[in-house]
Coordinates of C-alpha atoms in Angstrom, one line a residue:
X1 CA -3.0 -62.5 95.7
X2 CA -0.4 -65.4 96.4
X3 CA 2.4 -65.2 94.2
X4 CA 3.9 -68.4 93.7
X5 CA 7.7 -69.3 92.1
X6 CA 8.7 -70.8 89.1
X7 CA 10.3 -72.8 87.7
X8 CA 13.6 -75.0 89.7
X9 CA 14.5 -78.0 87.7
X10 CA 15.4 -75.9 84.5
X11 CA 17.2 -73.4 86.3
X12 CA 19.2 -75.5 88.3
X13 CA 20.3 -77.3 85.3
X14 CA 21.5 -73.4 83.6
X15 CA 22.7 -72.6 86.6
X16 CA 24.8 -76.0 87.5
X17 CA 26.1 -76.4 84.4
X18 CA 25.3 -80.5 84.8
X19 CA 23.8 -82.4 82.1
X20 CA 19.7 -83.2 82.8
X21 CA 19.2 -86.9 84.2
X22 CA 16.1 -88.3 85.9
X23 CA 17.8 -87.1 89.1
X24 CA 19.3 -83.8 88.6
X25 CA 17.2 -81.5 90.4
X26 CA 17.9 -84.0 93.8
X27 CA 21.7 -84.9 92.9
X28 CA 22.5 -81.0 92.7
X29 CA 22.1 -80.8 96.5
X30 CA 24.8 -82.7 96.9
X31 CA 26.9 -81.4 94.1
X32 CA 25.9 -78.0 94.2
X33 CA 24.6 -76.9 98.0
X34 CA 23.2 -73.7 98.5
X35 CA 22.4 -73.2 94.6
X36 CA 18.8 -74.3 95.5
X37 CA 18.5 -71.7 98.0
X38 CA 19.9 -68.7 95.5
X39 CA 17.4 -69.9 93.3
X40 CA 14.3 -69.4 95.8
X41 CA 16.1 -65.9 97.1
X42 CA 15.9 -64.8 93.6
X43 CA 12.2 -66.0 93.4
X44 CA 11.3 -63.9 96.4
X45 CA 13.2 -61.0 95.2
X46 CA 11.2 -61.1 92.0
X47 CA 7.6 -60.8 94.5
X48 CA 7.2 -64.7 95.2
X49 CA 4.8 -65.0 98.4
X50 CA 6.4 -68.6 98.6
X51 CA 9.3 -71.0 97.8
X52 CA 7.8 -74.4 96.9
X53 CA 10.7 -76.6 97.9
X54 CA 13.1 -78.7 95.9
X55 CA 11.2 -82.2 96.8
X56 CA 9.4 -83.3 93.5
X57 CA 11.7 -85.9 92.4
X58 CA 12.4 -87.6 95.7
X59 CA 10.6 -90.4 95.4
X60 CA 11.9 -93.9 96.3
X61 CA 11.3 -95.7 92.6
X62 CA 13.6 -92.6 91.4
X63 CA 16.4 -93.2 94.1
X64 CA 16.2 -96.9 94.1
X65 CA 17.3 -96.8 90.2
X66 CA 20.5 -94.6 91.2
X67 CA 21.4 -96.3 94.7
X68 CA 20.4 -93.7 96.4
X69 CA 17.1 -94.8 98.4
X70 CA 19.0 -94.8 101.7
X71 CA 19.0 -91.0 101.8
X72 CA 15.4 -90.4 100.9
X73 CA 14.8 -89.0 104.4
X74 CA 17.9 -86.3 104.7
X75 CA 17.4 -85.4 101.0
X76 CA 13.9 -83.8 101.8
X77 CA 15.7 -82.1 104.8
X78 CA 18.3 -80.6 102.9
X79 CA 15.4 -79.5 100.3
X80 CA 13.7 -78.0 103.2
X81 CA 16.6 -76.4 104.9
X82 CA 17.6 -74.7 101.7
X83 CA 13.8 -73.5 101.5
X84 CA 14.0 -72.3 105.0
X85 CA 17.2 -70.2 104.8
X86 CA 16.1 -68.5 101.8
X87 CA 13.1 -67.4 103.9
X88 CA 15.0 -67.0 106.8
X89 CA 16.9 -64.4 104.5
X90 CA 14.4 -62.7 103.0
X91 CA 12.5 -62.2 106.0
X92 CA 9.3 -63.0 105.0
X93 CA 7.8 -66.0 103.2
X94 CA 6.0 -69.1 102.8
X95 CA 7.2 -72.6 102.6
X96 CA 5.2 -75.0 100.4
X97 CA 6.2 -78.3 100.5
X98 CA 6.0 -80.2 97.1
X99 CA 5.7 -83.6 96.0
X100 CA 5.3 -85.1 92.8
X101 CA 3.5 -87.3 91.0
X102 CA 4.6 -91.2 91.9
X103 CA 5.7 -93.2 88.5
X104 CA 6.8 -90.3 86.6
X105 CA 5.3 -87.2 85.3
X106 CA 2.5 -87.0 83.2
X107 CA 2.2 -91.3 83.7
X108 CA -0.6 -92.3 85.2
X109 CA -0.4 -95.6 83.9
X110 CA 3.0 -96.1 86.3
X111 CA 1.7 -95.1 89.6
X112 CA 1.3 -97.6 92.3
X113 CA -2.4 -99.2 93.6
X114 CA -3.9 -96.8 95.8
X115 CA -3.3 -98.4 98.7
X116 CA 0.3 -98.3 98.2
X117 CA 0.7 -95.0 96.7
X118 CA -1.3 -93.6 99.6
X119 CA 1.1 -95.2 102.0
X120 CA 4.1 -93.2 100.0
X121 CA 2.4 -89.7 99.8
X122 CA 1.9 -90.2 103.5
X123 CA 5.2 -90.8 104.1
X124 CA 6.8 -87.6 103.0
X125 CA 4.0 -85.6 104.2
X126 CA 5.1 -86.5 107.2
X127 CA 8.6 -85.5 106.7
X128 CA 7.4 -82.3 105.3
X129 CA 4.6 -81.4 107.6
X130 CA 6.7 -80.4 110.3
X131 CA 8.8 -77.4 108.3
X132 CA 6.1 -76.2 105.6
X133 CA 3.2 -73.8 106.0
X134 CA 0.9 -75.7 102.7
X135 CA 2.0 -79.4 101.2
X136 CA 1.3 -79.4 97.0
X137 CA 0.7 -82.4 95.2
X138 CA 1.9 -81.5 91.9
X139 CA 1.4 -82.6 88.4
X140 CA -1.3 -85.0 89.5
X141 CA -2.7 -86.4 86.2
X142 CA -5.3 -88.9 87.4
X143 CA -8.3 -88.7 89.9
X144 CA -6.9 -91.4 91.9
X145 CA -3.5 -89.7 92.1
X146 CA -5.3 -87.3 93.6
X147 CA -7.3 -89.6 95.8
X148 CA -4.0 -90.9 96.9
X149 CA -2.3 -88.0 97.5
X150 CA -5.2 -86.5 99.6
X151 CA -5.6 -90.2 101.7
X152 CA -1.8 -90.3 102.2
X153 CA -1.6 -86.5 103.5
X154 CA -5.1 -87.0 105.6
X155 CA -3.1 -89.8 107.2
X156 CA 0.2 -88.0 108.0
X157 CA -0.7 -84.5 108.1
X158 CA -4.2 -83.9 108.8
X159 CA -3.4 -80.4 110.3
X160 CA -1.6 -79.1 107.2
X161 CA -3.2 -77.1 104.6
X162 CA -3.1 -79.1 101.2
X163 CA -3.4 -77.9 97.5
X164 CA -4.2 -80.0 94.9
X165 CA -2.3 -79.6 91.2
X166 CA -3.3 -80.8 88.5
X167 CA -1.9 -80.8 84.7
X168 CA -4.2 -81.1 81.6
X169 CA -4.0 -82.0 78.1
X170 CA -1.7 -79.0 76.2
X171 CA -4.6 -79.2 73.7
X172 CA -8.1 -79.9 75.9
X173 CA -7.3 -78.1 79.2
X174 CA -10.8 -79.5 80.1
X175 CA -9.6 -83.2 80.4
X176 CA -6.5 -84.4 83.1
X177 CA -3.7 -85.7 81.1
X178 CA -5.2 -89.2 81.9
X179 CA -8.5 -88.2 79.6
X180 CA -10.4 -87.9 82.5
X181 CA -13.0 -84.8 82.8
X182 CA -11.9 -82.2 84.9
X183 CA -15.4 -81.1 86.1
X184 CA -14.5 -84.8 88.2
X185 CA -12.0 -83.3 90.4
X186 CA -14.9 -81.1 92.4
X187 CA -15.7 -83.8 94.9
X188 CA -11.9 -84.2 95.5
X189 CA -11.9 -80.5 95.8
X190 CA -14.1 -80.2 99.2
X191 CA -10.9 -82.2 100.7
X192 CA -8.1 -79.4 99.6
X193 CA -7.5 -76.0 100.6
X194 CA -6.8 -74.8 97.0
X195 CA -7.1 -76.3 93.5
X196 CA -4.3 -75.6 90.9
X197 CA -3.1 -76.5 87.5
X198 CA 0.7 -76.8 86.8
X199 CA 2.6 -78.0 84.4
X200 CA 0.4 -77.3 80.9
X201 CA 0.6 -75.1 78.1
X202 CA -1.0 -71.7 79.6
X203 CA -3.6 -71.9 76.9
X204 CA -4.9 -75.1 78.1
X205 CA -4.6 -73.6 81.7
X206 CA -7.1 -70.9 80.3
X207 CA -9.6 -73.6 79.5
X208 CA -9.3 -74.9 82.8
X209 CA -9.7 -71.8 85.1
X210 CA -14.0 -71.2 84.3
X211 CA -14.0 -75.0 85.7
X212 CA -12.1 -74.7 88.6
X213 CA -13.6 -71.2 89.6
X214 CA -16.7 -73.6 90.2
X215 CA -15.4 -75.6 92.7
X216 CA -15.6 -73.1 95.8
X217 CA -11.9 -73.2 96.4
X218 CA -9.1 -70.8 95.8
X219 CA -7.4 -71.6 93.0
X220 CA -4.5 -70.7 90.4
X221 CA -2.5 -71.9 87.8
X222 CA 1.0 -72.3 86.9
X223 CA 2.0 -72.8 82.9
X224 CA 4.8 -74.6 81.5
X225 CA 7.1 -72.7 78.9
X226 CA 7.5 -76.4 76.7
X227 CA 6.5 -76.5 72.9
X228 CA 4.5 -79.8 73.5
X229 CA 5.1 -83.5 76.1
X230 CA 7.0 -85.4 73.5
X231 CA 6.3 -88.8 73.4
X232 CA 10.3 -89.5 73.9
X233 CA 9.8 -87.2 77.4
X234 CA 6.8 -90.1 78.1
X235 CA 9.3 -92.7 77.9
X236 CA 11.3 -94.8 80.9
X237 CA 13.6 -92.6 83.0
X238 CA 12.9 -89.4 80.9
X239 CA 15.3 -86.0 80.8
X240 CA 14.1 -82.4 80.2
X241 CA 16.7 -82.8 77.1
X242 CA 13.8 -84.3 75.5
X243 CA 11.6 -81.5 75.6
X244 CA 12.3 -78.2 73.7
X245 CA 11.0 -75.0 75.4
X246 CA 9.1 -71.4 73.6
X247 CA 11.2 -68.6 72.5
X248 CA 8.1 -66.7 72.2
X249 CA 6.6 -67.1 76.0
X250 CA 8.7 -64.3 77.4
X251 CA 7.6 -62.5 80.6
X252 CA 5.6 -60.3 79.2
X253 CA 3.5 -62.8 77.4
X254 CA 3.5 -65.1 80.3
X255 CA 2.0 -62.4 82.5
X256 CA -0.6 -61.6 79.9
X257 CA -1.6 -65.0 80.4
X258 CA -1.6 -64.6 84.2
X259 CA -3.2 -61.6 84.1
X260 CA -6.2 -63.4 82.5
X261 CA -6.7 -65.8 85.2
X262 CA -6.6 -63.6 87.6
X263 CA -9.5 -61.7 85.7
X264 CA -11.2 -65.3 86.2
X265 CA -10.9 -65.5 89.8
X266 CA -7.9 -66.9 90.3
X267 CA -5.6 -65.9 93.3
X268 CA -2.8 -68.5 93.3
X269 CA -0.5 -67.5 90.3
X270 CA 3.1 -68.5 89.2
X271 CA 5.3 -70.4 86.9
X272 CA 6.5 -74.1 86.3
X273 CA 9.3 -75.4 83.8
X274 CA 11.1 -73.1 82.0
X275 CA 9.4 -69.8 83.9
X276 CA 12.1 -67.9 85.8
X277 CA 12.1 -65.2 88.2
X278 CA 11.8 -62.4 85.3
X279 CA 8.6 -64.0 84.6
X280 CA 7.5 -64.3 88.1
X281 CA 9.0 -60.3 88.2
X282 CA 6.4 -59.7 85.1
X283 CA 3.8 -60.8 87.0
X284 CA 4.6 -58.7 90.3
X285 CA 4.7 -55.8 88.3
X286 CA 1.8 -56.7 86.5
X287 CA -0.3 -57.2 89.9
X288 CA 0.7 -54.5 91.7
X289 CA -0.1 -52.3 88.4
X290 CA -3.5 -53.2 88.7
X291 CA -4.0 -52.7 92.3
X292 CA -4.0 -56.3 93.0
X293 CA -1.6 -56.6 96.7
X294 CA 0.5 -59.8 97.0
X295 CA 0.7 -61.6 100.4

């Protein structure tokens, strides 16, 4: 089993004390160095196998809007530098290199052609390459975010093991958040090291894991703890403020959850917005309880 982390942007915001804007998870590395890298130690000492780094946000639209664009570069270094030190100190560990969807989360109406968007994905990758053992697209919502994502990283990283992460509607975790069958992702699949869904309800994830255990791949999932995707969080320039997360997902019930994909097949699990390292604890415990070792 790969344990994967959690959850960063919420916990940097509880843990900074700074009000949520479209760029807080970026801005705190140069408000708040080194709280990044407490947050991935804490992660590994809760069983992580990984720390997925602080990158998701660093996009060029995003920094454009808050004059910032002209530290795109040394923004993904410091992500990755904070990565690396908390592997450094815990000895062991992985270093997954994240990027998110271009646009905005969950909007695939707002990402670029493919062409373009290619060019973007392939432009970080090869920032990231370098320092990370896997690059993740995350919360890809569209089959040709995904197409761009894997053309971009083909381009710039061809010898770097890529996963591809999906999210799906909270209520049909068979369909991508853009409507779009899931079953259509296999072809994309052959091209990816490992096939993941992030950033949905953890029922929906349920509905997705017989379809991605078809695919050949390793594969995983990592649930949100959010009520629902509001429609103000699908607005312009959105903030986690908008969004409202689930008293009742504790780590106990989150690692139920887990526990049931991994019953499916899957060997890739972890958490995404509002998880924390007791759930990713939960799950350890949970794992090892079972005989299941974590690498």
């Amino acid at each position: 089993m790969t344990l994967l982390d959690g959850g960063m942007g919420q916990e940097l915001i509880r843990r900074g004390g700074d009000n949520p804007s479209p760029l807080w998870a970026t801005r705190v590395m140069i408000d708040h160095p080194g709280l990044v890298q407490a947050i991935h130690a804490d992660y590994f000492s809760a069983g992580a196998s990984l720390a997925t780094t602080n990158t998701y946000a660093i996009h060029h639209d995003r920094l454009v809007n808050n004059a910032m664009d002209h530290r795109f570069a040394q923004l993904h270094e410091a992500a990755l530098d904070e990565a690396a030190a908390a592997c450094k100190a815990h000895g062991v560990g992985l270093i997954a290199g994240s990027t998110g969807p271009l646009g905005a989360s969950y909007r695939s109406d707002l990402m670029p052609p493919p062409q373009k968007a290619a060019a973007l994905y392939a432009e970080i990758a090869a920032i990231l390459a370098p320092r990370v053992d896997v690059i993740i697209g995350e919360t890809l919502a569209t089959l040709s975010n995904v197409r761009a994502f894997l053309d971009g990283t083909a381009q710039a990283a061809p010898h770097t093991p890529r996963w591809i992460s999906v999210t799906v509607e909270d209520r049909d975790g068979t369909l991508l958040r853009s409507g779009e069958p899931l079953t259509d992702l296999a072809d994309f699949a052959q091209q990816a090291d490992a096939v993941l869904v992030n950033c949905s309800s953890p029922e929906a994830i349920d509905q997705a894991m017989p379809i991605l255990a078809t695919f050949g791949k390793p594969f995983g999932g990592q649930g949100n703890g959010f009520q629902q995707i509001t429609s103000d969080f699908l607005k312009a320039n959105p903030t986690v403020d908008a969004l409202t997360n689930r008293p009742e997902m504790t780590p106990e019930r989150y690692a139920d959850f887990a526990m049931g994909w991994v019953a499916q097949g899957a060997t890739l699990i972890g958490g995404c917005c509002e998880t924390v390292p007791d759930h990713i604890a939960a799950i350890a415990h949970r794992l090892r309880a079972a005989g299941y070792p974590i690498a």
